[in-house]
Amino acid sequence: QVQLVESGGGLVQAGGSLTLSCAASGRTFSIYAMNWFRQAPGKEREFVAAIRWSGGNTYYADSVKGRFTISRDNAKDTVCLQMNSLKSEDTAVYYCAAASTTTGTMIGYDYWGQGTQVTVSS
């Protein structure tokens, strides 16, 4: 099992920046990739960004490309999401997810964190 704990959410004005962190623990050797998803009120959960646990390949949703940056620190078993130029439509609960080596895909969600709220005021 892998446990994921997010932190760093909050309230920010449009155009501002925020950094989310996700700390992984447990069987971290079984992680293939780490993902960020988000879910706005009344909408389905959507993919935001992904990073390979080893190698560091990244992938982004078109809606955040050029504004968000995903990174990882393998020594600390942590993944971060740097969010710049935030818009009101970025308001959502952001979830960290881990894709296992069994799944073997960049975009996956074998394990979920509890989520952290990001609110962007216009």
PDB file of C-alpha atoms in Angstrom:
ATOM      1  CA  GLN A   1       0.000   0.000   0.000  1.00  0.00           C
ATOM      2  CA  VAL A   2       0.999   3.604  -0.615  1.00  0.00           C
ATOM      3  CA  GLN A   3      -0.219   6.477   1.518  1.00  0.00           C
ATOM      4  CA  LEU A   4      -0.433   9.986   0.069  1.00  0.00           C
ATOM      5  CA  VAL A   5      -0.842  13.232   1.992  1.00  0.00           C
ATOM      6  CA  GLU A   6      -1.356  16.560   0.223  1.00  0.00           C
ATOM      7  CA  SER A   7      -0.644  19.999   1.617  1.00  0.00           C
ATOM      8  CA  GLY A   8      -0.362  23.569   0.435  1.00  0.00           C
ATOM      9  CA  GLY A   9      -3.874  24.428  -0.663  1.00  0.00           C
ATOM     10  CA  GLY A  10      -5.516  27.724   0.162  1.00  0.00           C
ATOM     11  CA  LEU A  11      -7.015  30.948  -1.108  1.00  0.00           C
ATOM     12  CA  VAL A  12      -5.183  33.023  -3.710  1.00  0.00           C
ATOM     13  CA  GLN A  13      -6.088  35.889  -6.000  1.00  0.00           C
ATOM     14  CA  ALA A  14      -6.321  35.431  -9.737  1.00  0.00           C
ATOM     15  CA  GLY A  15      -2.893  35.768 -11.309  1.00  0.00           C
ATOM     16  CA  GLY A  16      -1.193  34.529  -8.168  1.00  0.00           C
ATOM     17  CA  SER A  17       0.780  31.396  -7.417  1.00  0.00           C
ATOM     18  CA  LEU A  18       0.466  28.425  -5.118  1.00  0.00           C
ATOM     19  CA  THR A  19       2.505  25.271  -4.575  1.00  0.00           C
ATOM     20  CA  LEU A  20       0.962  21.951  -3.601  1.00  0.00           C
ATOM     21  CA  SER A  21       2.955  19.089  -2.102  1.00  0.00           C
ATOM     22  CA  CYS A  22       2.229  15.390  -1.880  1.00  0.00           C
ATOM     23  CA  ALA A  23       4.196  13.188   0.482  1.00  0.00           C
ATOM     24  CA  ALA A  24       4.219   9.465  -0.268  1.00  0.00           C
ATOM     25  CA  SER A  25       4.902   6.739   2.261  1.00  0.00           C
ATOM     26  CA  GLY A  26       4.641   2.965   2.474  1.00  0.00           C
ATOM     27  CA  ARG A  27       5.546   0.877  -0.582  1.00  0.00           C
ATOM     28  CA  THR A  28       6.922   3.811  -2.566  1.00  0.00           C
ATOM     29  CA  PHE A  29       9.158   1.448  -4.558  1.00  0.00           C
ATOM     30  CA  SER A  30       5.959   0.298  -6.291  1.00  0.00           C
ATOM     31  CA  ILE A  31       5.182   3.763  -7.687  1.00  0.00           C
ATOM     32  CA  TYR A  32       5.439   4.145 -11.457  1.00  0.00           C
ATOM     33  CA  ALA A  33       4.142   7.699 -11.757  1.00  0.00           C
ATOM     34  CA  MET A  34       2.598  10.408  -9.634  1.00  0.00           C
ATOM     35  CA  ASN A  35      -0.407  12.391 -10.779  1.00  0.00           C
ATOM     36  CA  TRP A  36      -2.405  15.424  -9.821  1.00  0.00           C
ATOM     37  CA  PHE A  37      -6.130  15.491 -10.486  1.00  0.00           C
ATOM     38  CA  ARG A  38      -8.706  18.108  -9.566  1.00  0.00           C
ATOM     39  CA  GLN A  39     -12.432  18.246  -9.075  1.00  0.00           C
ATOM     40  CA  ALA A  40     -14.451  21.446  -9.225  1.00  0.00           C
ATOM     41  CA  PRO A  41     -17.939  21.675  -7.704  1.00  0.00           C
ATOM     42  CA  GLY A  42     -20.479  19.924  -9.898  1.00  0.00           C
ATOM     43  CA  LYS A  43     -17.837  18.614 -12.278  1.00  0.00           C
ATOM     44  CA  GLU A  44     -16.055  15.325 -12.795  1.00  0.00           C
ATOM     45  CA  ARG A  45     -12.553  14.760 -11.543  1.00  0.00           C
ATOM     46  CA  GLU A  46     -10.035  15.659 -14.242  1.00  0.00           C
ATOM     47  CA  PHE A  47      -6.377  14.992 -14.909  1.00  0.00           C
ATOM     48  CA  VAL A  48      -3.946  17.871 -14.331  1.00  0.00           C
ATOM     49  CA  ALA A  49      -0.347  16.617 -14.499  1.00  0.00           C
ATOM     50  CA  ALA A  50       1.793  13.508 -14.188  1.00  0.00           C
ATOM     51  CA  ILE A  51       5.466  12.688 -13.623  1.00  0.00           C
ATOM     52  CA  ARG A  52       7.386   9.428 -13.904  1.00  0.00           C
ATOM     53  CA  TRP A  53       8.758   8.416 -10.515  1.00  0.00           C
ATOM     54  CA  SER A  54      12.092   7.527 -12.112  1.00  0.00           C
ATOM     55  CA  GLY A  55      13.223   9.431 -15.149  1.00  0.00           C
ATOM     56  CA  GLY A  56      11.065  12.461 -14.490  1.00  0.00           C
ATOM     57  CA  ASN A  57       9.066  12.490 -17.728  1.00  0.00           C
ATOM     58  CA  THR A  58       6.127  14.877 -17.382  1.00  0.00           C
ATOM     59  CA  TYR A  59       2.725  15.261 -18.979  1.00  0.00           C
ATOM     60  CA  TYR A  60       0.157  18.053 -18.604  1.00  0.00           C
ATOM     61  CA  ALA A  61      -3.440  18.739 -19.401  1.00  0.00           C
ATOM     62  CA  ASP A  62      -3.791  21.422 -22.072  1.00  0.00           C
ATOM     63  CA  SER A  63      -5.644  23.667 -19.635  1.00  0.00           C
ATOM     64  CA  VAL A  64      -2.600  24.019 -17.355  1.00  0.00           C
ATOM     65  CA  LYS A  65       0.285  23.653 -19.793  1.00  0.00           C
ATOM     66  CA  GLY A  66       2.708  26.560 -19.459  1.00  0.00           C
ATOM     67  CA  ARG A  67       1.263  27.604 -16.089  1.00  0.00           C
ATOM     68  CA  PHE A  68       1.716  24.537 -13.861  1.00  0.00           C
ATOM     69  CA  THR A  69       4.912  22.587 -13.225  1.00  0.00           C
ATOM     70  CA  ILE A  70       5.085  19.154 -11.640  1.00  0.00           C
ATOM     71  CA  SER A  71       8.302  18.013  -9.999  1.00  0.00           C
ATOM     72  CA  ARG A  72       9.483  15.251  -7.702  1.00  0.00           C
ATOM     73  CA  ASP A  73      12.059  14.724  -5.002  1.00  0.00           C
ATOM     74  CA  ASN A  74      12.727  11.005  -4.823  1.00  0.00           C
ATOM     75  CA  ALA A  75      14.942  11.379  -1.758  1.00  0.00           C
ATOM     76  CA  LYS A  76      11.971  12.806   0.139  1.00  0.00           C
ATOM     77  CA  ASP A  77       9.292  10.769  -1.675  1.00  0.00           C
ATOM     78  CA  THR A  78       7.525  14.026  -2.459  1.00  0.00           C
ATOM     79  CA  VAL A  79       5.856  15.466  -5.535  1.00  0.00           C
ATOM     80  CA  CYS A  80       5.052  19.157  -5.949  1.00  0.00           C
ATOM     81  CA  LEU A  81       2.740  21.090  -8.224  1.00  0.00           C
ATOM     82  CA  GLN A  82       3.811  24.689  -8.788  1.00  0.00           C
ATOM     83  CA  MET A  83       0.796  26.653 -10.022  1.00  0.00           C
ATOM     84  CA  ASN A  84       1.320  30.086 -11.579  1.00  0.00           C
ATOM     85  CA  SER A  85      -0.999  32.561 -13.278  1.00  0.00           C
ATOM     86  CA  LEU A  86      -3.945  31.027 -11.478  1.00  0.00           C
ATOM     87  CA  LYS A  87      -7.444  31.572 -12.837  1.00  0.00           C
ATOM     88  CA  SER A  88     -10.832  31.321 -11.191  1.00  0.00           C
ATOM     89  CA  GLU A  89     -11.471  28.171 -13.219  1.00  0.00           C
ATOM     90  CA  ASP A  90      -8.557  26.507 -11.412  1.00  0.00           C
ATOM     91  CA  THR A  91     -10.666  26.494  -8.246  1.00  0.00           C
ATOM     92  CA  ALA A  92     -11.099  22.862  -7.203  1.00  0.00           C
ATOM     93  CA  VAL A  93     -10.106  20.194  -4.753  1.00  0.00           C
ATOM     94  CA  TYR A  94      -6.725  18.919  -5.893  1.00  0.00           C
ATOM     95  CA  TYR A  95      -5.886  15.257  -5.397  1.00  0.00           C
ATOM     96  CA  CYS A  96      -2.558  13.505  -5.524  1.00  0.00           C
ATOM     97  CA  ALA A  97      -2.623  10.007  -7.008  1.00  0.00           C
ATOM     98  CA  ALA A  98      -0.069   7.282  -7.557  1.00  0.00           C
ATOM     99  CA  ALA A  99       0.040   4.861 -10.452  1.00  0.00           C
ATOM    100  CA  SER A 100       1.678   1.598  -9.520  1.00  0.00           C
ATOM    101  CA  THR A 101       4.288  -0.352 -11.467  1.00  0.00           C
ATOM    102  CA  THR A 102       1.600  -2.983 -11.936  1.00  0.00           C
ATOM    103  CA  THR A 103      -0.520  -0.459 -13.834  1.00  0.00           C
ATOM    104  CA  GLY A 104       2.543   0.834 -15.655  1.00  0.00           C
ATOM    105  CA  THR A 105       0.975   3.950 -17.117  1.00  0.00           C
ATOM    106  CA  MET A 106       1.767   7.625 -16.629  1.00  0.00           C
ATOM    107  CA  ILE A 107      -1.831   8.588 -15.924  1.00  0.00           C
ATOM    108  CA  GLY A 108      -3.113   6.315 -13.215  1.00  0.00           C
ATOM    109  CA  TYR A 109      -4.688   6.294  -9.793  1.00  0.00           C
ATOM    110  CA  ASP A 110      -4.118   3.151  -7.820  1.00  0.00           C
ATOM    111  CA  TYR A 111      -3.797   5.241  -4.673  1.00  0.00           C
ATOM    112  CA  TRP A 112      -5.375   8.584  -3.727  1.00  0.00           C
ATOM    113  CA  GLY A 113      -4.644  11.300  -1.249  1.00  0.00           C
ATOM    114  CA  GLN A 114      -7.390  13.019   0.721  1.00  0.00           C
ATOM    115  CA  GLY A 115      -7.359  16.194  -1.383  1.00  0.00           C
ATOM    116  CA  THR A 116      -6.590  19.839  -0.698  1.00  0.00           C
ATOM    117  CA  GLN A 117      -8.789  22.826  -1.559  1.00  0.00           C
ATOM    118  CA  VAL A 118      -7.527  25.516  -3.911  1.00  0.00           C
ATOM    119  CA  THR A 119      -9.697  28.613  -4.279  1.00  0.00           C
ATOM    120  CA  VAL A 120      -8.835  31.343  -6.755  1.00  0.00           C
ATOM    121  CA  SER A 121     -10.679  34.610  -6.246  1.00  0.00           C
ATOM    122  CA  SER A 122     -11.280  36.897  -9.195  1.00  0.00           C
TER     123      SER A 122
END
